[in-house]
Backbone as JSON Lines, residues from 0, in Angstrom:
{"i":0,"aa":"M","n":[9.56,-19.78,-53.48],"ca":[8.91,-19.45,-54.74],"c":[7.7,-18.58,-54.45]}
{"i":1,"aa":"S","n":[7.59,-17.5,-55.16],"ca":[6.45,-16.63,-54.96],"c":[5.38,-16.92,-56.0]}
{"i":2,"aa":"S","n":[4.16,-16.6,-55.64],"ca":[3.09,-16.78,-56.61],"c":[3.26,-15.8,-57.76]}
{"i":3,"aa":"R","n":[3.99,-14.7,-57.51],"ca":[4.26,-13.73,-58.57],"c":[5.13,-14.37,-59.67]}
{"i":4,"aa":"S","n":[6.13,-15.16,-59.27],"ca":[6.97,-15.85,-60.26],"c":[6.14,-16.87,-61.04]}
{"i":5,"aa":"H","n":[5.32,-17.62,-60.33],"ca":[4.45,-18.6,-60.97],"c":[3.53,-17.92,-61.98]}
{"i":6,"aa":"D","n":[2.92,-16.82,-61.57],"ca":[2.01,-16.08,-62.45],"c":[2.75,-15.5,-63.65]}
{"i":7,"aa":"A","n":[3.95,-15.0,-63.43],"ca":[4.74,-14.43,-64.53],"c":[5.1,-15.51,-65.55]}
{"i":8,"aa":"I","n":[5.48,-16.68,-65.07],"ca":[5.81,-17.8,-65.97],"c":[4.56,-18.22,-66.74]}
{"i":9,"aa":"F","n":[3.47,-18.37,-66.04],"ca":[2.21,-18.8,-66.65],"c":[1.78,-17.8,-67.73]}
{"i":10,"aa":"S","n":[1.86,-16.52,-67.41],"ca":[1.47,-15.47,-68.36],"c":[2.39,-15.45,-69.57]}
{"i":11,"aa":"A","n":[3.7,-15.53,-69.33],"ca":[4.66,-15.53,-70.43],"c":[4.46,-16.75,-71.33]}
{"i":12,"aa":"A","n":[4.26,-17.91,-70.72],"ca":[4.06,-19.13,-71.51],"c":[2.79,-19.03,-72.35]}
{"i":13,"aa":"G","n":[1.72,-18.56,-71.75],"ca":[0.47,-18.42,-72.5],"c":[0.62,-17.48,-73.69]}
{"i":14,"aa":"R","n":[1.27,-16.36,-73.47],"ca":[1.46,-15.38,-74.53],"c":[2.38,-15.95,-75.62]}
{"i":15,"aa":"L","n":[3.52,-16.52,-75.23],"ca":[4.47,-17.03,-76.22],"c":[3.93,-18.24,-76.99]}
{"i":16,"aa":"F","n":[3.3,-19.19,-76.28],"ca":[2.71,-20.32,-76.99],"c":[1.62,-19.84,-77.94]}
{"i":17,"aa":"G","n":[0.85,-18.86,-77.5],"ca":[-0.22,-18.32,-78.34],"c":[0.31,-17.6,-79.57]}
{"i":18,"aa":"E","n":[1.44,-16.95,-79.44],"ca":[2.02,-16.22,-80.57],"c":[2.81,-17.11,-81.51]}
{"i":19,"aa":"R","n":[3.54,-18.08,-80.95],"ca":[4.48,-18.86,-81.77],"c":[4.2,-20.35,-81.86]}
{"i":20,"aa":"G","n":[3.39,-20.87,-80.95],"ca":[3.13,-22.3,-80.94],"c":[4.1,-23.05,-80.04]}
{"i":21,"aa":"Y","n":[3.79,-24.28,-79.79],"ca":[4.54,-25.11,-78.86],"c":[5.99,-25.32,-79.28]}
{"i":22,"aa":"R","n":[6.19,-25.74,-80.51],"ca":[7.53,-26.12,-80.97],"c":[8.5,-24.96,-81.07]}
{"i":23,"aa":"A","n":[7.99,-23.76,-81.35],"ca":[8.87,-22.61,-81.56],"c":[9.26,-21.89,-80.27]}
{"i":24,"aa":"V","n":[8.72,-22.32,-79.16],"ca":[9.01,-21.66,-77.87],"c":[9.86,-22.6,-77.02]}
{"i":25,"aa":"T","n":[10.92,-22.05,-76.44],"ca":[11.76,-22.84,-75.54],"c":[11.49,-22.44,-74.09]}
{"i":26,"aa":"V","n":[11.92,-23.28,-73.18],"ca":[11.81,-22.96,-71.75],"c":[12.61,-21.7,-71.46]}
{"i":27,"aa":"R","n":[13.75,-21.55,-72.13],"ca":[14.55,-20.33,-71.94],"c":[13.81,-19.08,-72.4]}
{"i":28,"aa":"D","n":[13.06,-19.2,-73.5],"ca":[12.25,-18.06,-73.98],"c":[11.24,-17.65,-72.91]}
{"i":29,"aa":"I","n":[10.57,-18.64,-72.36],"ca":[9.55,-18.38,-71.34],"c":[10.19,-17.75,-70.11]}
{"i":30,"aa":"A","n":[11.3,-18.31,-69.68],"ca":[11.99,-17.79,-68.5],"c":[12.43,-16.35,-68.72]}
{"i":31,"aa":"A","n":[13.02,-16.06,-69.87],"ca":[13.48,-14.7,-70.16],"c":[12.31,-13.73,-70.16]}
{"i":32,"aa":"D","n":[11.21,-14.12,-70.77],"ca":[10.03,-13.25,-70.83],"c":[9.44,-13.02,-69.44]}
{"i":33,"aa":"A","n":[9.5,-14.04,-68.59],"ca":[8.95,-13.94,-67.24],"c":[9.92,-13.3,-66.25]}
{"i":34,"aa":"G","n":[11.18,-13.16,-66.65],"ca":[12.17,-12.57,-65.76],"c":[12.64,-13.51,-64.66]}
{"i":35,"aa":"V","n":[12.65,-14.81,-64.98],"ca":[13.1,-15.82,-64.02],"c":[14.09,-16.75,-64.71]}
{"i":36,"aa":"S","n":[14.64,-17.68,-63.97],"ca":[15.58,-18.63,-64.57],"c":[14.83,-19.8,-65.19]}
{"i":37,"aa":"A","n":[15.48,-20.42,-66.17],"ca":[14.9,-21.62,-66.79],"c":[14.76,-22.73,-65.75]}
{"i":38,"aa":"A","n":[15.7,-22.78,-64.79],"ca":[15.63,-23.8,-63.74],"c":[14.36,-23.63,-62.91]}
{"i":39,"aa":"L","n":[13.96,-22.39,-62.65],"ca":[12.73,-22.16,-61.88],"c":[11.5,-22.61,-62.67]}
{"i":40,"aa":"V","n":[11.52,-22.35,-63.96],"ca":[10.41,-22.8,-64.8],"c":[10.27,-24.32,-64.7]}
{"i":41,"aa":"M","n":[11.38,-25.02,-64.81],"ca":[11.37,-26.48,-64.75],"c":[10.98,-26.97,-63.35]}
{"i":42,"aa":"K","n":[11.44,-26.28,-62.33],"ca":[11.11,-26.67,-60.97],"c":[9.6,-26.57,-60.74]}
{"i":43,"aa":"L","n":[9.01,-25.51,-61.23],"ca":[7.58,-25.29,-60.99],"c":[6.67,-26.11,-61.9]}
{"i":44,"aa":"F","n":[7.09,-26.33,-63.14],"ca":[6.2,-26.98,-64.1],"c":[6.7,-28.32,-64.62]}
{"i":45,"aa":"V","n":[7.89,-28.75,-64.22],"ca":[8.48,-30.06,-64.53],"c":[8.95,-30.2,-65.97]}
{"i":46,"aa":"S","n":[8.12,-29.8,-66.94],"ca":[8.51,-29.92,-68.34],"c":[7.78,-28.88,-69.17]}
{"i":47,"aa":"K","n":[8.29,-28.65,-70.35],"ca":[7.65,-27.72,-71.27],"c":[6.26,-28.24,-71.63]}
{"i":48,"aa":"E","n":[6.13,-29.54,-71.83],"ca":[4.84,-30.14,-72.18],"c":[3.8,-29.92,-71.07]}
{"i":49,"aa":"K","n":[4.2,-30.07,-69.82],"ca":[3.26,-29.86,-68.71],"c":[2.88,-28.39,-68.58]}
{"i":50,"aa":"L","n":[3.83,-27.5,-68.83],"ca":[3.52,-26.08,-68.81],"c":[2.55,-25.74,-69.94]}
{"i":51,"aa":"Y","n":[2.77,-26.31,-71.11],"ca":[1.88,-26.09,-72.25],"c":[0.46,-26.57,-71.91]}
{"i":52,"aa":"A","n":[0.38,-27.72,-71.3],"ca":[-0.94,-28.25,-70.91],"c":[-1.62,-27.34,-69.9]}
{"i":53,"aa":"A","n":[-0.84,-26.74,-69.03],"ca":[-1.4,-25.86,-68.0],"c":[-1.95,-24.56,-68.58]}
{"i":54,"aa":"V","n":[-1.38,-24.08,-69.67],"ca":[-1.83,-22.81,-70.23],"c":[-2.74,-22.99,-71.44]}
{"i":55,"aa":"R","n":[-3.19,-24.19,-71.67],"ca":[-4.07,-24.43,-72.82],"c":[-5.27,-23.49,-72.77]}
{"i":56,"aa":"P","n":[-5.95,-23.32,-73.91],"ca":[-7.11,-22.44,-73.94],"c":[-8.11,-22.86,-72.87]}
{"i":57,"aa":"D","n":[-8.61,-21.9,-72.18],"ca":[-9.47,-22.18,-71.03],"c":[-10.88,-21.69,-71.28]}
{"i":58,"aa":"E","n":[-11.77,-22.61,-71.5],"ca":[-13.16,-22.25,-71.75],"c":[-13.89,-21.85,-70.48]}
{"i":59,"aa":"S","n":[-13.3,-22.06,-69.32],"ca":[-13.99,-21.74,-68.07],"c":[-14.3,-20.25,-67.97]}
{"i":60,"aa":"Q","n":[-13.55,-19.4,-68.67],"ca":[-13.86,-17.98,-68.68],"c":[-15.24,-17.72,-69.25]}
{"i":61,"aa":"L","n":[-15.77,-18.63,-70.03],"ca":[-17.11,-18.46,-70.59],"c":[-18.19,-18.59,-69.53]}
{"i":62,"aa":"A","n":[-17.93,-19.39,-68.52],"ca":[-18.91,-19.59,-67.45],"c":[-19.13,-18.31,-66.63]}
{"i":63,"aa":"E","n":[-18.16,-17.41,-66.68],"ca":[-18.26,-16.16,-65.93],"c":[-19.17,-15.14,-66.59]}
{"i":64,"aa":"L","n":[-19.6,-15.41,-67.81],"ca":[-20.47,-14.47,-68.52],"c":[-21.88,-14.55,-67.93]}
{"i":65,"aa":"E","n":[-22.27,-13.49,-67.3],"ca":[-23.62,-13.44,-66.73],"c":[-24.37,-12.3,-67.37]}
{"i":66,"aa":"V","n":[-24.71,-12.5,-68.64],"ca":[-25.47,-11.51,-69.39],"c":[-26.65,-12.23,-70.03]}
{"i":67,"aa":"P","n":[-27.71,-11.48,-70.34],"ca":[-28.83,-12.11,-71.05],"c":[-28.36,-12.65,-72.4]}
{"i":68,"aa":"T","n":[-29.0,-13.7,-72.86],"ca":[-28.63,-14.3,-74.14],"c":[-28.68,-13.27,-75.26]}
{"i":69,"aa":"S","n":[-29.57,-12.3,-75.15],"ca":[-29.71,-11.27,-76.18],"c":[-28.5,-10.34,-76.26]}
{"i":70,"aa":"E","n":[-27.61,-10.37,-75.27],"ca":[-26.42,-9.52,-75.25],"c":[-25.12,-10.31,-75.32]}
{"i":71,"aa":"L","n":[-25.24,-11.61,-75.49],"ca":[-24.08,-12.49,-75.41],"c":[-23.05,-12.24,-76.52]}
{"i":72,"aa":"G","n":[-23.5,-11.99,-77.75],"ca":[-22.56,-11.74,-78.85],"c":[-21.66,-10.55,-78.57]}
{"i":73,"aa":"R","n":[-22.26,-9.46,-78.12],"ca":[-21.48,-8.27,-77.78],"c":[-20.55,-8.55,-76.6]}
{"i":74,"aa":"A","n":[-21.03,-9.29,-75.62],"ca":[-20.21,-9.58,-74.43],"c":[-18.98,-10.42,-74.8]}
{"i":75,"aa":"L","n":[-19.15,-11.4,-75.68],"ca":[-18.02,-12.22,-76.11],"c":[-16.97,-11.38,-76.83]}
{"i":76,"aa":"V","n":[-17.42,-10.53,-77.73],"ca":[-16.51,-9.67,-78.49],"c":[-15.84,-8.64,-77.57]}
{"i":77,"aa":"F","n":[-16.61,-8.07,-76.67],"ca":[-16.08,-7.1,-75.72],"c":[-14.93,-7.69,-74.92]}
{"i":78,"aa":"R","n":[-15.09,-8.93,-74.47],"ca":[-14.05,-9.57,-73.66],"c":[-12.76,-9.8,-74.46]}
{"i":79,"aa":"V","n":[-12.87,-10.17,-75.72],"ca":[-11.68,-10.33,-76.56],"c":[-10.94,-9.0,-76.66]}
{"i":80,"aa":"L","n":[-11.69,-7.95,-76.9],"ca":[-11.06,-6.63,-77.06],"c":[-10.48,-6.12,-75.74]}
{"i":81,"aa":"M","n":[-11.12,-6.42,-74.64],"ca":[-10.57,-6.01,-73.34],"c":[-9.28,-6.75,-73.04]}
{"i":82,"aa":"R","n":[-9.23,-8.05,-73.37],"ca":[-7.98,-8.8,-73.16],"c":[-6.88,-8.24,-74.04]}
{"i":83,"aa":"R","n":[-7.22,-7.82,-75.26],"ca":[-6.22,-7.19,-76.13],"c":[-5.71,-5.89,-75.51]}
{"i":84,"aa":"E","n":[-6.63,-5.08,-75.02],"ca":[-6.25,-3.8,-74.39],"c":[-5.33,-4.02,-73.2]}
{"i":85,"aa":"R","n":[-5.6,-5.05,-72.43],"ca":[-4.83,-5.34,-71.22],"c":[-3.57,-6.14,-71.5]}
{"i":86,"aa":"G","n":[-3.45,-6.68,-72.7],"ca":[-2.29,-7.48,-73.05],"c":[-2.28,-8.84,-72.37]}
{"i":87,"aa":"T","n":[-3.47,-9.36,-72.05],"ca":[-3.54,-10.66,-71.39],"c":[-3.8,-11.76,-72.41]}
{"i":88,"aa":"Q","n":[-3.63,-12.98,-71.99],"ca":[-3.77,-14.14,-72.85],"c":[-5.15,-14.17,-73.5]}
{"i":89,"aa":"E","n":[-5.2,-14.53,-74.77],"ca":[-6.46,-14.64,-75.5],"c":[-6.74,-16.11,-75.81]}
{"i":90,"aa":"P","n":[-7.64,-16.72,-75.04],"ca":[-7.94,-18.15,-75.26],"c":[-8.39,-18.47,-76.68]}
{"i":91,"aa":"W","n":[-9.19,-17.6,-77.28],"ca":[-9.66,-17.89,-78.64],"c":[-8.5,-17.93,-79.64]}
{"i":92,"aa":"A","n":[-7.52,-17.08,-79.47],"ca":[-6.4,-17.04,-80.41],"c":[-5.45,-18.22,-80.22]}
{"i":93,"aa":"I","n":[-5.46,-18.81,-79.05],"ca":[-4.56,-19.91,-78.76],"c":[-5.1,-21.25,-79.26]}
{"i":94,"aa":"I","n":[-6.39,-21.33,-79.52],"ca":[-7.0,-22.6,-79.93],"c":[-6.26,-23.27,-81.09]}
{"i":95,"aa":"P","n":[-5.99,-22.57,-82.2],"ca":[-5.3,-23.26,-83.3],"c":[-3.95,-23.84,-82.9]}
{"i":96,"aa":"F","n":[-3.17,-23.06,-82.13],"ca":[-1.88,-23.57,-81.68],"c":[-2.05,-24.73,-80.71]}
{"i":97,"aa":"A","n":[-3.03,-24.64,-79.84],"ca":[-3.25,-25.69,-78.85],"c":[-3.54,-27.02,-79.51]}
{"i":98,"aa":"V","n":[-4.13,-26.98,-80.67],"ca":[-4.46,-28.21,-81.37],"c":[-3.32,-28.62,-82.31]}
{"i":99,"aa":"L","n":[-3.01,-27.78,-83.26],"ca":[-2.06,-28.15,-84.31],"c":[-0.64,-28.35,-83.84]}
{"i":100,"aa":"D","n":[-0.25,-27.62,-82.82],"ca":[1.14,-27.65,-82.4],"c":[1.34,-28.39,-81.08]}
{"i":101,"aa":"S","n":[0.32,-29.09,-80.64],"ca":[0.46,-29.8,-79.36],"c":[1.26,-31.09,-79.55]}
{"i":102,"aa":"P","n":[1.75,-31.63,-78.47],"ca":[2.48,-32.89,-78.57],"c":[1.6,-34.03,-79.11]}
{"i":103,"aa":"D","n":[0.27,-33.96,-78.9],"ca":[-0.67,-34.96,-79.4],"c":[-1.85,-34.23,-80.04]}
{"i":104,"aa":"P","n":[-1.73,-33.8,-81.31],"ca":[-2.75,-32.98,-81.94],"c":[-4.16,-33.59,-81.97]}
{"i":105,"aa":"E","n":[-4.27,-34.87,-82.19],"ca":[-5.6,-35.48,-82.26],"c":[-6.3,-35.44,-80.9]}
{"i":106,"aa":"A","n":[-5.57,-35.76,-79.86],"ca":[-6.15,-35.7,-78.52],"c":[-6.49,-34.26,-78.15]}
{"i":107,"aa":"A","n":[-5.63,-33.32,-78.52],"ca":[-5.87,-31.91,-78.23],"c":[-7.11,-31.42,-78.98]}
{"i":108,"aa":"R","n":[-7.26,-31.83,-80.22],"ca":[-8.44,-31.41,-80.99],"c":[-9.72,-31.9,-80.33]}
{"i":109,"aa":"T","n":[-9.74,-33.16,-79.96],"ca":[-10.92,-33.72,-79.31],"c":[-11.23,-33.0,-78.0]}
{"i":110,"aa":"D","n":[-10.21,-32.78,-77.21],"ca":[-10.38,-32.13,-75.92],"c":[-10.85,-30.69,-76.06]}
{"i":111,"aa":"V","n":[-10.14,-29.88,-76.83],"ca":[-10.48,-28.46,-76.97],"c":[-11.83,-28.3,-77.64]}
{"i":112,"aa":"R","n":[-12.07,-29.06,-78.68],"ca":[-13.35,-28.98,-79.38],"c":[-14.5,-29.26,-78.43]}
{"i":113,"aa":"E","n":[-14.4,-30.32,-77.68],"ca":[-15.5,-30.7,-76.78],"c":[-15.7,-29.67,-75.67]}
{"i":114,"aa":"R","n":[-14.61,-29.19,-75.09],"ca":[-14.75,-28.21,-74.0],"c":[-15.4,-26.93,-74.48]}
{"i":115,"aa":"Y","n":[-14.94,-26.41,-75.62],"ca":[-15.51,-25.16,-76.13],"c":[-16.93,-25.33,-76.65]}
{"i":116,"aa":"L","n":[-17.19,-26.41,-77.37],"ca":[-18.56,-26.63,-77.85],"c":[-19.52,-26.8,-76.69]}
{"i":117,"aa":"A","n":[-19.13,-27.55,-75.69],"ca":[-20.01,-27.75,-74.53],"c":[-20.27,-26.43,-73.81]}
{"i":118,"aa":"A","n":[-19.24,-25.62,-73.64],"ca":[-19.41,-24.34,-72.94],"c":[-20.32,-23.39,-73.71]}
{"i":119,"aa":"I","n":[-20.1,-23.26,-75.01],"ca":[-20.94,-22.36,-75.81],"c":[-22.35,-22.92,-75.95]}
{"i":120,"aa":"A","n":[-22.48,-24.22,-76.18],"ca":[-23.82,-24.82,-76.28],"c":[-24.62,-24.57,-75.01]}
{"i":121,"aa":"S","n":[-23.97,-24.68,-73.88],"ca":[-24.62,-24.42,-72.61],"c":[-25.04,-22.96,-72.49]}
{"i":122,"aa":"L","n":[-24.18,-22.05,-72.9],"ca":[-24.48,-20.62,-72.83],"c":[-25.66,-20.23,-73.71]}
{"i":123,"aa":"I","n":[-25.72,-20.78,-74.91],"ca":[-26.75,-20.35,-75.85],"c":[-27.94,-21.3,-75.9]}
{"i":124,"aa":"G","n":[-27.86,-22.39,-75.17],"ca":[-28.97,-23.35,-75.14],"c":[-29.07,-24.21,-76.39]}
{"i":125,"aa":"D","n":[-27.96,-24.45,-77.03],"ca":[-27.95,-25.25,-78.26],"c":[-28.04,-26.74,-77.92]}
{"i":126,"aa":"T","n":[-29.2,-27.31,-78.22],"ca":[-29.4,-28.74,-77.97],"c":[-29.51,-29.53,-79.28]}
{"i":127,"aa":"T","n":[-29.14,-28.91,-80.39],"ca":[-29.17,-29.64,-81.66],"c":[-28.14,-30.76,-81.57]}
{"i":128,"aa":"P","n":[-28.42,-31.88,-82.22],"ca":[-27.5,-33.03,-82.11],"c":[-26.05,-32.7,-82.46]}
{"i":129,"aa":"E","n":[-25.82,-31.93,-83.48],"ca":[-24.44,-31.6,-83.87],"c":[-23.98,-30.26,-83.33]}
{"i":130,"aa":"R","n":[-24.78,-29.66,-82.46],"ca":[-24.48,-28.35,-81.86],"c":[-24.06,-27.35,-82.94]}
{"i":131,"aa":"R","n":[-24.9,-27.28,-83.95],"ca":[-24.6,-26.46,-85.14],"c":[-24.41,-24.99,-84.82]}
{"i":132,"aa":"F","n":[-25.23,-24.44,-83.95],"ca":[-25.12,-23.02,-83.63],"c":[-23.89,-22.76,-82.74]}
{"i":133,"aa":"A","n":[-23.66,-23.63,-81.79],"ca":[-22.48,-23.49,-80.94],"c":[-21.21,-23.61,-81.78]}
{"i":134,"aa":"S","n":[-21.22,-24.52,-82.75],"ca":[-20.06,-24.68,-83.64],"c":[-19.77,-23.4,-84.4]}
{"i":135,"aa":"T","n":[-20.82,-22.75,-84.88],"ca":[-20.65,-21.51,-85.63],"c":[-20.12,-20.41,-84.73]}
{"i":136,"aa":"V","n":[-20.64,-20.31,-83.51],"ca":[-20.16,-19.28,-82.58],"c":[-18.69,-19.53,-82.24]}
{"i":137,"aa":"V","n":[-18.32,-20.78,-81.99],"ca":[-16.91,-21.1,-81.7],"c":[-16.04,-20.71,-82.89]}
{"i":138,"aa":"A","n":[-16.48,-21.02,-84.1],"ca":[-15.7,-20.66,-85.29],"c":[-15.57,-19.14,-85.43]}
{"i":139,"aa":"L","n":[-16.67,-18.42,-85.23],"ca":[-16.63,-16.96,-85.32],"c":[-15.69,-16.35,-84.28]}
{"i":140,"aa":"M","n":[-15.76,-16.85,-83.06],"ca":[-14.93,-16.29,-81.99],"c":[-13.46,-16.68,-82.14]}
{"i":141,"aa":"T","n":[-13.2,-17.9,-82.59],"ca":[-11.81,-18.31,-82.82],"c":[-11.2,-17.45,-83.92]}
{"i":142,"aa":"G","n":[-11.94,-17.25,-85.0],"ca":[-11.47,-16.4,-86.08],"c":[-11.26,-14.97,-85.63]}
{"i":143,"aa":"F","n":[-12.17,-14.47,-84.81],"ca":[-12.06,-13.1,-84.33],"c":[-10.85,-12.95,-83.4]}
{"i":144,"aa":"G","n":[-10.71,-13.87,-82.46],"ca":[-9.57,-13.81,-81.54],"c":[-8.25,-13.87,-82.27]}
{"i":145,"aa":"E","n":[-8.16,-14.73,-83.24],"ca":[-6.95,-14.89,-84.05],"c":[-6.72,-13.65,-84.9]}
{"i":146,"aa":"S","n":[-7.77,-13.1,-85.5],"ca":[-7.66,-11.91,-86.35],"c":[-7.22,-10.69,-85.56]}
{"i":147,"aa":"V","n":[-7.77,-10.54,-84.37],"ca":[-7.42,-9.39,-83.53],"c":[-5.98,-9.48,-83.06]}
{"i":148,"aa":"R","n":[-5.57,-10.66,-82.57],"ca":[-4.24,-10.81,-81.99],"c":[-3.14,-11.01,-83.01]}
{"i":149,"aa":"T","n":[-3.38,-11.85,-84.0],"ca":[-2.31,-12.23,-84.92],"c":[-2.23,-11.34,-86.15]}
{"i":150,"aa":"L","n":[-3.38,-11.06,-86.74],"ca":[-3.38,-10.31,-87.99],"c":[-3.6,-8.81,-87.81]}
{"i":151,"aa":"G","n":[-4.12,-8.4,-86.66],"ca":[-4.37,-6.98,-86.44],"c":[-5.39,-6.4,-87.41]}
{"i":152,"aa":"L","n":[-6.35,-7.24,-87.84],"ca":[-7.31,-6.79,-88.85],"c":[-8.19,-5.63,-88.39]}
{"i":153,"aa":"F","n":[-8.4,-5.5,-87.11],"ca":[-9.32,-4.48,-86.62],"c":[-8.6,-3.37,-85.83]}
{"i":154,"aa":"D","n":[-7.32,-3.2,-86.07],"ca":[-6.53,-2.23,-85.31],"c":[-7.06,-0.8,-85.43]}
{"i":155,"aa":"G","n":[-7.57,-0.4,-86.57],"ca":[-8.02,0.96,-86.78],"c":[-9.46,1.23,-86.34]}
{"i":156,"aa":"W","n":[-10.13,0.2,-85.9],"ca":[-11.54,0.35,-85.54],"c":[-11.71,0.99,-84.17]}
{"i":157,"aa":"N","n":[-12.77,1.75,-84.02],"ca":[-13.19,2.26,-82.72],"c":[-13.68,1.07,-81.9]}
{"i":158,"aa":"F","n":[-13.29,1.0,-80.64],"ca":[-13.62,-0.12,-79.76],"c":[-15.12,-0.41,-79.75]}
{"i":159,"aa":"D","n":[-15.92,0.59,-79.45],"ca":[-17.38,0.38,-79.34],"c":[-18.02,0.01,-80.67]}
{"i":160,"aa":"E","n":[-17.53,0.6,-81.76],"ca":[-18.07,0.25,-83.07],"c":[-17.77,-1.2,-83.41]}
{"i":161,"aa":"L","n":[-16.58,-1.66,-83.06],"ca":[-16.21,-3.04,-83.34],"c":[-17.03,-4.0,-82.49]}
{"i":162,"aa":"V","n":[-17.25,-3.66,-81.23],"ca":[-18.1,-4.5,-80.38],"c":[-19.49,-4.61,-81.0]}
{"i":163,"aa":"G","n":[-20.03,-3.48,-81.46],"ca":[-21.35,-3.5,-82.08],"c":[-21.38,-4.27,-83.38]}
{"i":164,"aa":"H","n":[-20.38,-4.05,-84.23],"ca":[-20.34,-4.68,-85.55],"c":[-20.15,-6.2,-85.45]}
{"i":165,"aa":"Y","n":[-19.06,-6.62,-84.86],"ca":[-18.78,-8.06,-84.8],"c":[-19.69,-8.75,-83.8]}
{"i":166,"aa":"G","n":[-20.04,-8.04,-82.74],"ca":[-20.99,-8.6,-81.77],"c":[-22.31,-8.96,-82.42]}
{"i":167,"aa":"A","n":[-22.77,-8.13,-83.38],"ca":[-24.02,-8.41,-84.09],"c":[-23.9,-9.67,-84.96]}
{"i":168,"aa":"I","n":[-22.73,-9.88,-85.53],"ca":[-22.51,-11.08,-86.35],"c":[-22.61,-12.34,-85.48]}
{"i":169,"aa":"V","n":[-21.96,-12.31,-84.33],"ca":[-22.02,-13.44,-83.4],"c":[-23.44,-13.6,-82.87]}
{"i":170,"aa":"Q","n":[-24.05,-12.48,-82.52],"ca":[-25.4,-12.51,-81.96],"c":[-26.41,-13.1,-82.93]}
{"i":171,"aa":"A","n":[-26.21,-12.89,-84.22],"ca":[-27.13,-13.45,-85.22],"c":[-27.19,-14.97,-85.11]}
{"i":172,"aa":"Q","n":[-26.07,-15.62,-84.84],"ca":[-26.07,-17.08,-84.67],"c":[-26.74,-17.49,-83.37]}
{"i":173,"aa":"I","n":[-26.52,-16.71,-82.34],"ca":[-27.15,-17.0,-81.05],"c":[-28.66,-16.85,-81.17]}
{"i":174,"aa":"D","n":[-29.11,-15.78,-81.83],"ca":[-30.54,-15.57,-82.03],"c":[-31.14,-16.65,-82.91]}
{"i":175,"aa":"A","n":[-30.4,-17.11,-83.93],"ca":[-30.88,-18.19,-84.8],"c":[-31.06,-19.46,-84.01]}
{"i":176,"aa":"C","n":[-30.19,-19.71,-83.06],"ca":[-30.32,-20.89,-82.19],"c":[-31.6,-20.79,-81.37]}
{"i":177,"aa":"T","n":[-31.8,-19.64,-80.76],"ca":[-33.0,-19.44,-79.94],"c":[-34.26,-19.63,-80.79]}
{"i":178,"aa":"A","n":[-34.28,-19.03,-81.97],"ca":[-35.44,-19.14,-82.87],"c":[-35.68,-20.59,-83.28]}
{"i":179,"aa":"A","n":[-34.62,-21.31,-83.64],"ca":[-34.76,-22.69,-84.09],"c":[-35.29,-23.6,-83.0]}
{"i":180,"aa":"L","n":[-34.85,-23.35,-81.79],"ca":[-35.27,-24.22,-80.69],"c":[-36.66,-23.87,-80.16]}
{"i":181,"aa":"N","n":[-37.15,-22.67,-80.49],"ca":[-38.46,-22.26,-80.04],"c":[-39.56,-22.54,-81.05]}
{"i":182,"aa":"Q","n":[-39.22,-23.18,-82.17],"ca":[-40.22,-23.51,-83.19],"c":[-41.02,-24.72,-82.82]}
């Protein structure tokens, strides 16, 4: 087994689950998209459920952001658009499917919500009890990721203009967090 096959399966699963959800994707769909056999998919990942768990939205990509807080909104939006340009998995767009279409939606909601809120709260310094600013940023980014990938709402926009426009919307919440905590 090559790591290339593993990566192809992982990429195909992430894209297909993100586009169609857990129930609408079969192991055969994933295998065909990855250019491998369904038997290889099962050999490497054991079950569709385990493969789904492996490709769940990954908030760890947020830890890689090393920009000043004053530029964070633009950086978050820029990364969504770069993943769209490259055709790679979009964690923000997968969040709704990861929760609603998972084998255990309530557990998935608790898990995904906590991971993303904790990651964004850490990035923006949100120490409010209900992480109100982090919640808003997660909602804005989830909506943006879903809108870009699923609805194509921003297809006609210039890349840099969109980064500036939507980045400013996200940044407003980040700046509000900083202002609230510095009072």
